[in-house]
Coordinates of C-alpha atoms in Angstrom, one line a residue:
X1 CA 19.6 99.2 -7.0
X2 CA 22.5 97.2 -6.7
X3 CA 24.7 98.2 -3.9
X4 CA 27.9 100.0 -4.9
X5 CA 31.3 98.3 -4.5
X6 CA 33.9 100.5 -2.5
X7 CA 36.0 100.6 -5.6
X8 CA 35.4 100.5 -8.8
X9 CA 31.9 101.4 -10.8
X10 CA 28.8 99.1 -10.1
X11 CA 26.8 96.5 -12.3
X12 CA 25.3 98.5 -15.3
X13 CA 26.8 101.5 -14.6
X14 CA 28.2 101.3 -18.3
X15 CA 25.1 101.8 -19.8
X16 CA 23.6 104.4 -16.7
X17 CA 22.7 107.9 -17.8
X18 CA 25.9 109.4 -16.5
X19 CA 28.2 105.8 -18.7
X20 CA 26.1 106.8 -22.1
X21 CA 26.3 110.7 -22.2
X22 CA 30.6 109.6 -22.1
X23 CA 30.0 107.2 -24.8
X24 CA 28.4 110.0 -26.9
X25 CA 30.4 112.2 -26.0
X26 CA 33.4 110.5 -26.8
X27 CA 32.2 109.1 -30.3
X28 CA 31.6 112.6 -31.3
X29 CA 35.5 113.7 -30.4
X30 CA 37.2 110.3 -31.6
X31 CA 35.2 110.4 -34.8
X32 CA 36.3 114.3 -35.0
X33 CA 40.5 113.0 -35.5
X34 CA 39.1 111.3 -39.0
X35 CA 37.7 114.9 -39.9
X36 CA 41.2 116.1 -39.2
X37 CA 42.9 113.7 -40.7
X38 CA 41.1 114.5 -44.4
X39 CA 41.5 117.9 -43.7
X40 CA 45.6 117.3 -43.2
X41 CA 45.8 115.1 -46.5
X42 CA 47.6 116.7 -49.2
X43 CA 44.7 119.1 -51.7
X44 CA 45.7 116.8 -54.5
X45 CA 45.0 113.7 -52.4
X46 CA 42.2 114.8 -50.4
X47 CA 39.2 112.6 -50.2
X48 CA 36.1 113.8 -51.1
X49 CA 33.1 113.6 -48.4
X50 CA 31.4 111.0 -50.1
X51 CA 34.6 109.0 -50.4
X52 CA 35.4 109.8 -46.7
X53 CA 32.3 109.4 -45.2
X54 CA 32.5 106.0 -47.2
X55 CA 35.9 105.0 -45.3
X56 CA 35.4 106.3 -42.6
X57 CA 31.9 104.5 -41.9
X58 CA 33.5 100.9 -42.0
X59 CA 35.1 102.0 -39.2
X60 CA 32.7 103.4 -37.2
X61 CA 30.3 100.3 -37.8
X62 CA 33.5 98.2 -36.5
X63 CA 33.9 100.6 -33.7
X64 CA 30.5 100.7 -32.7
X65 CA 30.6 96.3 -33.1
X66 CA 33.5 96.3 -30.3
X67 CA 32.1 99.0 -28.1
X68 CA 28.8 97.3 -27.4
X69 CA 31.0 93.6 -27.4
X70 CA 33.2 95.2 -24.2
X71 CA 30.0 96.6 -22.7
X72 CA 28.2 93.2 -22.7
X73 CA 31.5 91.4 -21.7
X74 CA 32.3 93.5 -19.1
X75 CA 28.9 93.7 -17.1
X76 CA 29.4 89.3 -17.1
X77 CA 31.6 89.8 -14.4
X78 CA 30.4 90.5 -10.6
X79 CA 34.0 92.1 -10.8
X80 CA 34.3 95.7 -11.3
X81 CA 32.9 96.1 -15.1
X82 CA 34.9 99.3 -15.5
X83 CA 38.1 97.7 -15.3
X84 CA 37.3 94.3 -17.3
X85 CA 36.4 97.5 -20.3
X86 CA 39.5 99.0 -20.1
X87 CA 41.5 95.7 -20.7
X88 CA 39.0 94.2 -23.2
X89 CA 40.1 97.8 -24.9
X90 CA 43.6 97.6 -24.3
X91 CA 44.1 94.6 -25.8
X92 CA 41.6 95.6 -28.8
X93 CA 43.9 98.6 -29.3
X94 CA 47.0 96.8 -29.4
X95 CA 47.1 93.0 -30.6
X96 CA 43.9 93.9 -32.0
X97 CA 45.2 96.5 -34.5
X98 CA 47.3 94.0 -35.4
X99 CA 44.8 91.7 -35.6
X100 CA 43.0 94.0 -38.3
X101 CA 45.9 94.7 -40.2
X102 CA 46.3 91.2 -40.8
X103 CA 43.3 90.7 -41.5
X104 CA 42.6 93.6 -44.3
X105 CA 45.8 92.5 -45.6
X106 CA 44.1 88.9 -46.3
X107 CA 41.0 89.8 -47.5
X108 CA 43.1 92.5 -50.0
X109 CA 45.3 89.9 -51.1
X110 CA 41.9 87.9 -51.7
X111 CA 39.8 89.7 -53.2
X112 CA 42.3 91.2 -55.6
X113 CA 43.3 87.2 -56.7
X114 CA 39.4 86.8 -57.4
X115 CA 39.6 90.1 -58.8
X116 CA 36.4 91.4 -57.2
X117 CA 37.4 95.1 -57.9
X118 CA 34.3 96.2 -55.8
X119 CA 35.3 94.9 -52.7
X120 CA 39.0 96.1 -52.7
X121 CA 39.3 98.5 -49.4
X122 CA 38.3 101.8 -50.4
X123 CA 37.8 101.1 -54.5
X124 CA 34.1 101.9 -55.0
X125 CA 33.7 102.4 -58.9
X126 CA 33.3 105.6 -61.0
X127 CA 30.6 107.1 -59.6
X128 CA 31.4 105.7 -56.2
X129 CA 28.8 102.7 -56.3
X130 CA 26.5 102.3 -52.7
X131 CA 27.0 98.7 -53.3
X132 CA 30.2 98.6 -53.1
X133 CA 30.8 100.5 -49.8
X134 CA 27.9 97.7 -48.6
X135 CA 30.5 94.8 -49.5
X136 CA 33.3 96.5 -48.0
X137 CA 31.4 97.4 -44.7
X138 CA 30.6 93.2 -44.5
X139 CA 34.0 92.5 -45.0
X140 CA 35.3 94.7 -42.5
X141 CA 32.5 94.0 -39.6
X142 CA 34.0 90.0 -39.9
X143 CA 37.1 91.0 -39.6
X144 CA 36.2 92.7 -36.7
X145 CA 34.5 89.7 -35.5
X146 CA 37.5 87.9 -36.3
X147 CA 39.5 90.0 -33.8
X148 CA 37.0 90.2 -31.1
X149 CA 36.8 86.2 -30.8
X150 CA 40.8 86.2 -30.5
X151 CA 40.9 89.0 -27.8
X152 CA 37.6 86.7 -26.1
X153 CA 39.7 83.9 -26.3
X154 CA 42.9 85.9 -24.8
X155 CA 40.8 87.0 -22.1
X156 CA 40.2 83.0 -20.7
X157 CA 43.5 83.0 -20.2
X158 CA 44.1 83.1 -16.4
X159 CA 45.3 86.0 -14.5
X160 CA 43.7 88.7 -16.2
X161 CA 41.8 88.9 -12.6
X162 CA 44.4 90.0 -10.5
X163 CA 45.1 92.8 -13.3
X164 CA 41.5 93.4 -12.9
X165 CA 41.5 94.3 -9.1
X166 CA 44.9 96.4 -9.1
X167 CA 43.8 97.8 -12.3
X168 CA 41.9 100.9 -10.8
X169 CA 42.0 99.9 -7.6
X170 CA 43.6 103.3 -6.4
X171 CA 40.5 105.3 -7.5
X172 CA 38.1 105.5 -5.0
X173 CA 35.5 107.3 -6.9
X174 CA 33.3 105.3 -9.6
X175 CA 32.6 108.1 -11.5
X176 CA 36.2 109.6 -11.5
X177 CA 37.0 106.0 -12.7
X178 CA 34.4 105.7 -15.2
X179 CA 35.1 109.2 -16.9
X180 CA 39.0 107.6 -17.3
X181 CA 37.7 104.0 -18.4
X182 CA 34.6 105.4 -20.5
X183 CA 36.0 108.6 -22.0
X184 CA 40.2 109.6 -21.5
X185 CA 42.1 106.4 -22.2
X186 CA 39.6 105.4 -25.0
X187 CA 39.6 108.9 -26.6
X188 CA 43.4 109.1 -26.5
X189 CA 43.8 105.5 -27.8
X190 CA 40.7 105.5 -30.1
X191 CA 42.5 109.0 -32.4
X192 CA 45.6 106.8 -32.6
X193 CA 43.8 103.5 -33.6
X194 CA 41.6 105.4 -36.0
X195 CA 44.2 107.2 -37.4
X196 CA 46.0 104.2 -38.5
X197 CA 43.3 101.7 -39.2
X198 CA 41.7 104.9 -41.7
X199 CA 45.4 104.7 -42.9
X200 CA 45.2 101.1 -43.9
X201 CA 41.7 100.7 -45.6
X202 CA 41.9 103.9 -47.8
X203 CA 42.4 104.0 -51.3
X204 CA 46.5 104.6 -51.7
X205 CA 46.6 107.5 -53.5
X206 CA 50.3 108.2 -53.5
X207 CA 50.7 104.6 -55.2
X208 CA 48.1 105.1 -57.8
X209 CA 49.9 108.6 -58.3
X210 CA 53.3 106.8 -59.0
X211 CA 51.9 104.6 -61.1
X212 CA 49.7 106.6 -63.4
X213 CA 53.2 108.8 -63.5
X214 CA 55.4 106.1 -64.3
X215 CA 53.0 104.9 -67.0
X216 CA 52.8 108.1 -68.4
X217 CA 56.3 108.8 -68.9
X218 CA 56.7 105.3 -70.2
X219 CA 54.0 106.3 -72.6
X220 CA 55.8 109.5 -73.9
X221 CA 59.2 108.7 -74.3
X222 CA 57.2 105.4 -76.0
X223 CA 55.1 107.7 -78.1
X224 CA 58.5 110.2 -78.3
X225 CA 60.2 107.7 -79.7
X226 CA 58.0 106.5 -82.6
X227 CA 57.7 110.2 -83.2
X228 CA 61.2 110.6 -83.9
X229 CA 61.3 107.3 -86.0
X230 CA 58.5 108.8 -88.2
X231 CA 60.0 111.6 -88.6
X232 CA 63.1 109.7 -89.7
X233 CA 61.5 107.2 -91.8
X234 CA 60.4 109.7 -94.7
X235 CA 63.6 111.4 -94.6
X236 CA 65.2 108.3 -95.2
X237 CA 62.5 107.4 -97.8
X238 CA 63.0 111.3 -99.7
X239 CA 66.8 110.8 -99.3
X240 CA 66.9 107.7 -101.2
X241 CA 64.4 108.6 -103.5
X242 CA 66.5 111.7 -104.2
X243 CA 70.0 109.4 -104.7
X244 CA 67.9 106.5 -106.8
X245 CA 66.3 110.3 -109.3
X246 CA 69.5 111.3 -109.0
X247 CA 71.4 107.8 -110.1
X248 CA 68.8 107.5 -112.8
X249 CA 69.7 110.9 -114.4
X250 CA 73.0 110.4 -114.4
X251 CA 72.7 106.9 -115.7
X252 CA 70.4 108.9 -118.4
X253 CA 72.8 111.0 -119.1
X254 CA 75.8 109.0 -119.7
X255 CA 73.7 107.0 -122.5
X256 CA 73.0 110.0 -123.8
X257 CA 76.5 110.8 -124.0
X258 CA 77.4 107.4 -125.7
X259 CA 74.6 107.8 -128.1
X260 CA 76.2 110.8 -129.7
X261 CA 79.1 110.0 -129.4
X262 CA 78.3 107.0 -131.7
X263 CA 76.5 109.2 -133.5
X264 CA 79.6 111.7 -134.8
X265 CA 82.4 108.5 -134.9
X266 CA 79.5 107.4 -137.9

């Protein structure tokens, strides 16, 4: 076995016994926030499972994509890998959030140009289609992809070792320090990040909502209003039908008139 550093974990202690039991342990909680989130949605907007489970698997195949990236990337270094983790997942959790909002909003704004109504974030047909959720899961692993080569790229820049070795310097036990690099900070950061990124790639109810409601009062007072000119249209028609019958009679009647009156002056 490699010998053990003073501080800090050693070589491969990610991915010991003790480093994989966190990383189950803290998929299962970080994964449990999406649960609560659904369960917080509004009953009109809830998402059914199917629907959720389809969301919120882009996500955990991204996840999972980054998790195992910061695992290899951090046992490169002779340096303590625990620390080189926690500031791959740092950066993931904060320029890289904004890494994959900008990048869901250029793949929406694609997608919706070619009009591939499939692959629009959390559009999957009616019945959800299997195929779908497939293209959106693609989509969203290069995105992810996308994001991890910036924050690789970030990483080269130097100085980032000095913030290594003060990082968790002060803890002198490797497994007090992998519990905070392996399970605390990412489950705290992680039920934000998933909170928000779910946020982003879900169908927007609310707007549909506003829409389909706007539309259908358009459609009413539309359909209000040629009620109300149909109604007036034969009234109109049975007025002047009634003033040209009446018109005709009296014109009827004044010949009449005139006709006897001819009548008796002969």
């Amino acid at each position: 076995a490699p010998p053990r550093p003073a501080h800090g974990c050693g070589s491969g202690a990610l991915l010991g016994r003790f480093g994989v039991v966190l990383q189950a342990l803290l998929a299962l909680c970080a994964f449990s926030t999406l649960m609560l989130k659904r369960f917080k949605e509004p009953e009109e907007e809830r998402r059914p499972w199917r629907i959720w489970f389809y969301d919120t698997s882009k996500q955990a195949t991204g996840a999972l994509f980054i998790h195992f990236a910061n695992v290899f990337l951090s046992d490169l270094t002779e340096e303590d890998p625990c620390s080189l983790y926690l500031i791959n997942f740092i950066l993931d959790a904060t320029l890289g959030v904004l890494l994959i909002w900008l990048g869901v909003k250029v793949v929406s704004w694609f997608v919706q140009r070619k009009k591939y109504t499939y692959l629009v974030f959390g559009e999957y047909g009616d019945p959800p289609q299997a195929a779908a959720w497939i293209g959106q899961c693609i989509l969203y692993l290069l995105i992810m992809v996308f994001e991890k080569t910036v924050i690789s790229l970030v990483l080269l820049i130097p100085g980032w070792t000095k913030l290594q070795q003060i990082l968790l310097g002060f803890i002198p036990s490797p497994q007090l320090e992998l519990v905070l690099v392996m399970f605390v900070v990412p489950f705290i950061v992680n039920a934000i990040t998933f909170w928000v990124v779910d946020s982003l790639i879900m169908r927007k109810y609310k707007q549909k909502d506003t829409l389909d409601i706007n539309g259908s009062i358009e459609t009413s007072q539309a359909r209000r209003n040629g009620e109300s000119q149909m109604l007036l249209s034969p009234d109109m028609d049975f007025d002047q039908s009634e003033s040209d019958q009446d018109t005709s009679g009296l014109q009827g009647t004044n010949e009449q008139m005139t006709q006897s009156s001819s009548q008796v002056v002969t």
